[in-house]
């Protein structure tokens, strides 16, 4: 029964991420720009968690019970899916039929099919690898405990995960990153244990998204060479396995995948470079919108991503400004970095003793 729940949640995640990514592509990808399925999944992942943060933070500060957030999020997702389905049906109904592909020009050789399947096989190997490796870090008690207290006390972020006591005020550094509160919502919806959700389901989700990002980067560098794409994906896995240390993102990918830091260090950092390369080329509204969503989703997932995104977008826009000699790039970069700026400002005000959200 638990295995069926895990499979169902994984399918649900993939569907929701793709829908959110497809909405972003349909709104901003103009002209002949083609957005791949893997890129829709990645951008949809960040958009999904950005929207969840917008829904969860007010409920948290109002100290509402978790089941109300679960109900709100369920209704909101059903509404978005309904509107998406209606809008896509109306748009596709008037679209002319697609031409069938010419069998003479399509790649149907066994070699081509083999290299196209290599990234999928590597992703499966990576999932198996992180699933069989077990590690026990002290901060697992904090992150998994945060989800457990939320589920079993029906609260949102008011218990200290290490001490089990109600805090006097919200921890602004961590509470604005609502990644683990979403785990609590999923646990409540499906009746799943927090350990299984955090250390099994999300480990698989993050690992698959990581490999999708590697494939998308390889597709950017080698758009017509399936062999090179497969080799690059394999090399990325090899680098993660062979360069493990406490100071690299490989340790989070292999041993601490359940933490938001794994997303920040391994996915967000590389995605910032990816959008830089896209924007340095023929990037347009879609790339800027996706960069904004990446930044917002990053700070909604991990508090460690705040300074990473600020530094990354700052360096990105400075390089683009010098390359394209267009000062408006700096304004666009500032808009994209605004979610991280807001979170860092709230944290600064909290440390200065100006901004507090009391519990009680």
Coordinates of C-alpha atoms in Angstrom, one line a residue:
X1 CA 0.0 0.0 0.0
X2 CA 2.8 2.4 0.9
X3 CA 4.6 1.6 -2.4
X4 CA 1.4 2.4 -4.3
X5 CA 1.1 5.7 -2.5
X6 CA 4.8 6.6 -3.3
X7 CA 4.2 5.8 -7.0
X8 CA 1.0 7.8 -7.0
X9 CA 2.6 10.8 -5.4
X10 CA 5.5 10.7 -7.8
X11 CA 3.1 10.7 -10.8
X12 CA 1.2 13.5 -9.2
X13 CA 4.3 15.6 -8.7
X14 CA 5.4 15.1 -12.3
X15 CA 2.0 16.1 -13.6
X16 CA 1.8 19.2 -11.4
X17 CA 5.3 20.3 -12.3
X18 CA 4.7 19.9 -16.0
X19 CA 1.4 21.8 -15.8
X20 CA 3.0 24.7 -14.0
X21 CA 5.9 24.7 -16.4
X22 CA 3.5 24.5 -19.4
X23 CA 1.5 27.5 -18.2
X24 CA 4.7 29.5 -17.9
X25 CA 5.8 28.4 -21.4
X26 CA 2.4 29.2 -22.9
X27 CA 2.4 32.7 -21.3
X28 CA 5.9 33.8 -22.2
X29 CA 7.4 31.6 -24.9
X30 CA 6.5 33.6 -28.0
X31 CA 7.3 32.9 -31.7
X32 CA 9.1 29.7 -32.7
X33 CA 10.6 29.2 -29.3
X34 CA 10.3 25.5 -28.3
X35 CA 10.4 24.6 -24.6
X36 CA 11.3 20.9 -24.0
X37 CA 9.4 18.7 -21.6
X38 CA 12.3 18.5 -19.2
X39 CA 12.6 22.3 -19.0
X40 CA 8.9 22.5 -18.3
X41 CA 9.3 20.1 -15.4
X42 CA 12.2 22.1 -13.9
X43 CA 10.5 25.5 -14.3
X44 CA 7.2 24.1 -13.1
X45 CA 9.0 22.7 -10.0
X46 CA 10.1 26.2 -9.0
X47 CA 6.8 27.8 -9.9
X48 CA 4.9 25.2 -7.9
X49 CA 6.8 25.9 -4.7
X50 CA 6.7 29.6 -5.3
X51 CA 3.0 29.5 -5.3
X52 CA 2.9 27.3 -2.3
X53 CA 5.0 29.8 -0.4
X54 CA 2.5 32.5 -1.2
X55 CA -0.3 30.4 0.2
X56 CA 1.5 29.0 3.2
X57 CA 3.2 32.0 4.7
X58 CA 0.0 34.0 5.5
X59 CA -1.6 30.8 7.0
X60 CA 1.5 30.3 9.1
X61 CA 1.7 33.8 10.5
X62 CA -2.1 33.7 11.2
X63 CA -1.3 30.5 13.1
X64 CA -4.0 28.5 11.4
X65 CA -4.0 24.7 11.7
X66 CA -2.2 22.6 9.1
X67 CA -5.5 20.9 7.9
X68 CA -6.8 24.4 6.8
X69 CA -3.6 24.9 4.7
X70 CA -4.1 21.4 3.2
X71 CA -7.7 22.2 2.3
X72 CA -6.7 25.6 0.8
X73 CA -3.9 24.1 -1.3
X74 CA -6.0 21.2 -2.5
X75 CA -8.8 23.6 -3.6
X76 CA -6.2 25.9 -5.3
X77 CA -4.5 23.1 -7.2
X78 CA -7.9 21.7 -8.4
X79 CA -8.9 25.2 -9.5
X80 CA -5.6 25.7 -11.4
X81 CA -5.9 22.3 -13.1
X82 CA -9.5 22.9 -14.1
X83 CA -8.7 26.3 -15.6
X84 CA -5.6 24.8 -17.3
X85 CA -7.6 22.0 -18.8
X86 CA -10.4 24.3 -20.0
X87 CA -7.9 26.7 -21.5
X88 CA -5.9 24.1 -23.3
X89 CA -9.0 22.4 -24.7
X90 CA -10.2 25.7 -26.1
X91 CA -6.9 26.5 -27.6
X92 CA -6.1 23.1 -29.0
X93 CA -9.6 22.7 -30.5
X94 CA -8.9 25.5 -33.0
X95 CA -5.3 24.4 -33.8
X96 CA -4.8 22.8 -37.2
X97 CA -3.7 19.1 -37.2
X98 CA 0.0 18.4 -37.1
X99 CA 1.8 16.9 -40.0
X100 CA 3.0 13.4 -39.7
X101 CA 6.8 13.1 -39.5
X102 CA 8.5 11.9 -42.7
X103 CA 9.8 8.5 -41.9
X104 CA 12.8 9.0 -44.2
X105 CA 14.1 12.0 -42.2
X106 CA 13.3 10.7 -38.7
X107 CA 16.0 9.0 -36.7
X108 CA 14.9 5.4 -36.1
X109 CA 18.2 3.6 -36.0
X110 CA 19.1 1.5 -33.0
X111 CA 22.2 3.6 -32.2
X112 CA 20.2 6.8 -32.1
X113 CA 17.5 5.2 -29.9
X114 CA 20.3 3.8 -27.6
X115 CA 21.9 7.2 -27.0
X116 CA 18.5 8.9 -26.5
X117 CA 17.7 6.3 -23.8
X118 CA 21.1 6.7 -22.0
X119 CA 20.1 9.9 -20.0
X120 CA 17.0 8.0 -18.8
X121 CA 19.1 5.0 -17.8
X122 CA 21.5 7.2 -15.9
X123 CA 18.7 8.9 -14.1
X124 CA 17.4 5.5 -13.0
X125 CA 20.9 4.5 -11.8
X126 CA 21.2 7.7 -9.9
X127 CA 17.8 7.1 -8.2
X128 CA 18.8 3.6 -7.2
X129 CA 22.2 4.9 -5.9
X130 CA 20.7 7.6 -3.6
X131 CA 18.0 5.1 -2.5
X132 CA 20.5 2.4 -1.2
X133 CA 23.0 4.8 0.4
X134 CA 22.0 5.6 3.9
X135 CA 23.4 8.4 6.0
X136 CA 22.4 9.9 9.3
X137 CA 23.1 13.6 9.9
X138 CA 22.1 15.5 13.0
X139 CA 20.2 18.1 11.0
X140 CA 17.9 15.4 9.7
X141 CA 16.3 15.6 13.1
X142 CA 15.6 19.3 12.4
X143 CA 14.1 18.9 8.9
X144 CA 12.2 15.7 9.4
X145 CA 11.2 16.7 12.9
X146 CA 9.8 20.0 11.4
X147 CA 7.5 17.9 9.2
X148 CA 6.6 15.5 11.9
X149 CA 5.6 18.1 14.4
X150 CA 3.5 19.9 11.8
X151 CA 1.7 16.7 10.9
X152 CA 1.1 15.2 14.3
X153 CA 0.2 18.5 16.1
X154 CA -1.7 19.9 13.1
X155 CA 0.2 23.2 13.2
X156 CA 2.4 25.2 10.9
X157 CA 5.9 25.9 12.0
X158 CA 5.3 26.8 15.7
X159 CA 7.2 23.9 17.3
X160 CA 11.0 23.9 17.5
X161 CA 11.9 20.6 15.8
X162 CA 14.9 19.9 18.1
X163 CA 13.3 20.7 21.4
X164 CA 9.7 19.9 20.8
X165 CA 8.5 23.1 22.5
X166 CA 6.4 25.9 21.1
X167 CA 8.6 28.8 20.1
X168 CA 7.9 32.3 21.3
X169 CA 8.2 33.8 17.7
X170 CA 8.6 32.4 14.2
X171 CA 12.1 31.7 13.0
X172 CA 12.2 34.1 10.1
X173 CA 15.4 32.5 8.7
X174 CA 13.7 29.1 8.2
X175 CA 9.9 29.6 8.2
X176 CA 9.8 31.6 4.9
X177 CA 11.3 28.5 3.2
X178 CA 8.1 26.5 3.1
X179 CA 9.5 23.5 1.3
X180 CA 9.1 21.1 4.2
X181 CA 5.7 22.5 5.1
X182 CA 4.6 21.2 1.7
X183 CA 5.9 17.8 2.8
X184 CA 3.6 18.0 5.8
X185 CA 0.6 18.9 3.5
X186 CA 1.4 15.8 1.3
X187 CA 1.7 13.6 4.4
X188 CA -1.7 14.8 5.7
X189 CA -3.4 14.3 2.3
X190 CA -2.1 10.8 1.6
X191 CA -1.6 9.6 5.2
X192 CA 2.1 9.1 4.6
X193 CA 4.8 9.0 7.3
X194 CA 7.0 12.0 7.3
X195 CA 10.2 9.9 7.0
X196 CA 8.9 8.2 3.9
X197 CA 7.9 11.6 2.3
X198 CA 11.1 13.4 3.1
X199 CA 13.7 10.6 2.7
X200 CA 12.1 8.5 0.0
X201 CA 9.6 10.5 -2.1
X202 CA 11.4 13.8 -2.2
X203 CA 14.8 12.1 -2.6
X204 CA 13.5 10.5 -5.8
X205 CA 11.9 13.8 -7.0
X206 CA 15.0 15.9 -6.5
X207 CA 17.2 13.3 -8.1
X208 CA 15.0 13.0 -11.2
X209 CA 14.9 16.8 -11.5
X210 CA 18.6 17.0 -11.1
X211 CA 19.1 14.6 -14.0
X212 CA 16.5 16.5 -16.1
X213 CA 18.6 19.7 -15.5
X214 CA 21.8 17.9 -16.6
X215 CA 20.0 16.7 -19.8
X216 CA 18.7 20.2 -20.5
X217 CA 22.1 21.7 -20.1
X218 CA 23.5 19.0 -22.4
X219 CA 20.8 19.8 -24.9
X220 CA 21.8 23.4 -24.8
X221 CA 25.5 22.6 -25.5
X222 CA 24.9 19.7 -27.9
X223 CA 21.5 20.2 -29.5
X224 CA 22.1 17.8 -32.4
X225 CA 24.4 15.2 -30.8
X226 CA 22.5 12.5 -28.8
X227 CA 25.8 10.7 -28.1
X228 CA 27.4 13.8 -26.5
X229 CA 24.2 14.4 -24.4
X230 CA 24.3 10.9 -23.1
X231 CA 28.0 11.1 -22.3
X232 CA 27.6 14.4 -20.5
X233 CA 24.8 13.1 -18.3
X234 CA 27.0 10.1 -17.4
X235 CA 29.9 12.3 -16.7
X236 CA 27.8 14.5 -14.4
X237 CA 26.8 11.4 -12.4
X238 CA 30.5 10.4 -12.3
X239 CA 31.5 13.8 -11.0
X240 CA 28.9 13.7 -8.2
X241 CA 30.0 10.2 -7.1
X242 CA 33.8 10.8 -7.3
X243 CA 34.0 14.4 -5.9
X244 CA 32.1 13.9 -2.7
X245 CA 33.3 16.0 0.2
X246 CA 31.7 18.1 2.9
X247 CA 32.4 21.2 0.9
X248 CA 30.7 20.2 -2.4
X249 CA 27.1 19.9 -3.5
X250 CA 27.7 16.2 -4.2
X251 CA 27.4 15.4 -0.5
X252 CA 23.9 16.9 -0.4
X253 CA 22.9 15.2 -3.6
X254 CA 24.1 11.7 -2.5
X255 CA 23.5 11.8 1.3
X256 CA 21.3 14.7 2.2
X257 CA 18.9 14.9 -0.8
X258 CA 16.0 15.5 1.6
X259 CA 17.2 19.0 2.5
X260 CA 16.5 22.2 0.6
X261 CA 20.2 22.8 0.4
X262 CA 20.5 20.0 -2.1
X263 CA 18.2 21.9 -4.5
X264 CA 20.0 25.2 -3.8
X265 CA 23.5 23.9 -4.3
X266 CA 23.0 21.4 -7.2
X267 CA 20.0 22.6 -9.1
X268 CA 19.6 26.4 -8.5
X269 CA 23.3 27.2 -9.0
X270 CA 23.4 25.4 -12.3
X271 CA 20.1 26.8 -13.5
X272 CA 21.4 30.4 -13.0
X273 CA 24.3 29.6 -15.3
X274 CA 21.8 28.0 -17.7
X275 CA 19.7 31.1 -17.9
X276 CA 22.8 33.2 -18.3
X277 CA 23.7 31.2 -21.4
X278 CA 20.2 31.4 -22.8
X279 CA 20.0 35.2 -22.2
X280 CA 23.4 35.8 -23.6
X281 CA 22.1 34.2 -26.8
X282 CA 18.7 34.9 -28.1
X283 CA 17.0 35.0 -24.8
X284 CA 13.7 36.9 -24.4
X285 CA 10.6 37.2 -22.2
X286 CA 10.5 33.5 -21.4
X287 CA 14.1 33.4 -20.1
X288 CA 13.5 36.4 -17.9
X289 CA 10.2 35.1 -16.6
X290 CA 11.9 31.7 -15.9
X291 CA 14.8 33.4 -14.1
X292 CA 12.3 35.2 -11.9
X293 CA 10.5 32.0 -11.1
X294 CA 13.7 30.2 -10.4
X295 CA 14.7 32.8 -7.9
X296 CA 11.4 32.9 -6.2
X297 CA 11.1 29.1 -6.1
X298 CA 14.7 28.8 -4.8
X299 CA 14.0 31.1 -1.7
X300 CA 10.7 29.2 -1.2
X301 CA 12.6 25.9 -1.0
X302 CA 15.8 26.8 1.0
X303 CA 16.9 29.8 3.1
X304 CA 20.4 29.0 2.0
X305 CA 19.4 29.9 -1.6
X306 CA 18.8 33.6 -0.7
X307 CA 22.4 34.7 -0.9
X308 CA 23.2 32.3 -3.7
X309 CA 20.5 33.8 -5.9
X310 CA 21.4 37.3 -5.1
X311 CA 25.1 36.7 -5.9
X312 CA 24.2 34.6 -9.0
X313 CA 21.7 37.0 -10.5
X314 CA 24.0 40.0 -9.7
X315 CA 26.9 38.4 -11.5
X316 CA 24.6 37.2 -14.3
X317 CA 23.1 40.6 -15.0
X318 CA 26.5 42.4 -14.7
X319 CA 27.9 40.1 -17.4
X320 CA 24.9 40.5 -19.6
X321 CA 25.1 44.3 -19.2
X322 CA 28.7 44.3 -20.3
X323 CA 28.1 41.9 -23.2
X324 CA 25.0 43.5 -24.6
X325 CA 25.8 47.0 -23.5
X326 CA 22.2 47.5 -22.3
X327 CA 21.7 49.1 -18.9
X328 CA 18.0 47.9 -18.8
X329 CA 19.4 44.4 -18.1
X330 CA 20.3 45.6 -14.6
X331 CA 16.6 46.6 -14.0
X332 CA 15.4 43.2 -15.2
X333 CA 17.9 41.5 -13.0
X334 CA 16.8 43.5 -10.0
X335 CA 13.2 42.5 -10.6
X336 CA 14.2 38.8 -10.9
X337 CA 16.1 39.0 -7.7
X338 CA 13.3 40.8 -5.8
X339 CA 12.0 37.7 -4.0
X340 CA 15.5 37.0 -2.5
X341 CA 15.9 40.7 -1.7
X342 CA 12.6 40.7 0.2
X343 CA 13.4 37.6 2.2
X344 CA 16.9 38.9 3.1
X345 CA 15.4 42.2 4.1
X346 CA 12.9 40.5 6.4
X347 CA 15.7 38.4 7.9
X348 CA 17.9 41.5 8.4
X349 CA 15.0 43.4 10.1
X350 CA 14.4 40.4 12.3
X351 CA 18.0 40.2 13.4
X352 CA 18.0 43.9 14.1
X353 CA 15.0 43.4 16.4
X354 CA 12.6 45.4 14.2
X355 CA 10.5 42.7 12.6
X356 CA 9.0 39.9 14.8
X357 CA 6.0 37.6 14.4
X358 CA 5.0 36.4 17.8
X359 CA 3.4 33.0 18.5
X360 CA 0.6 32.8 21.0

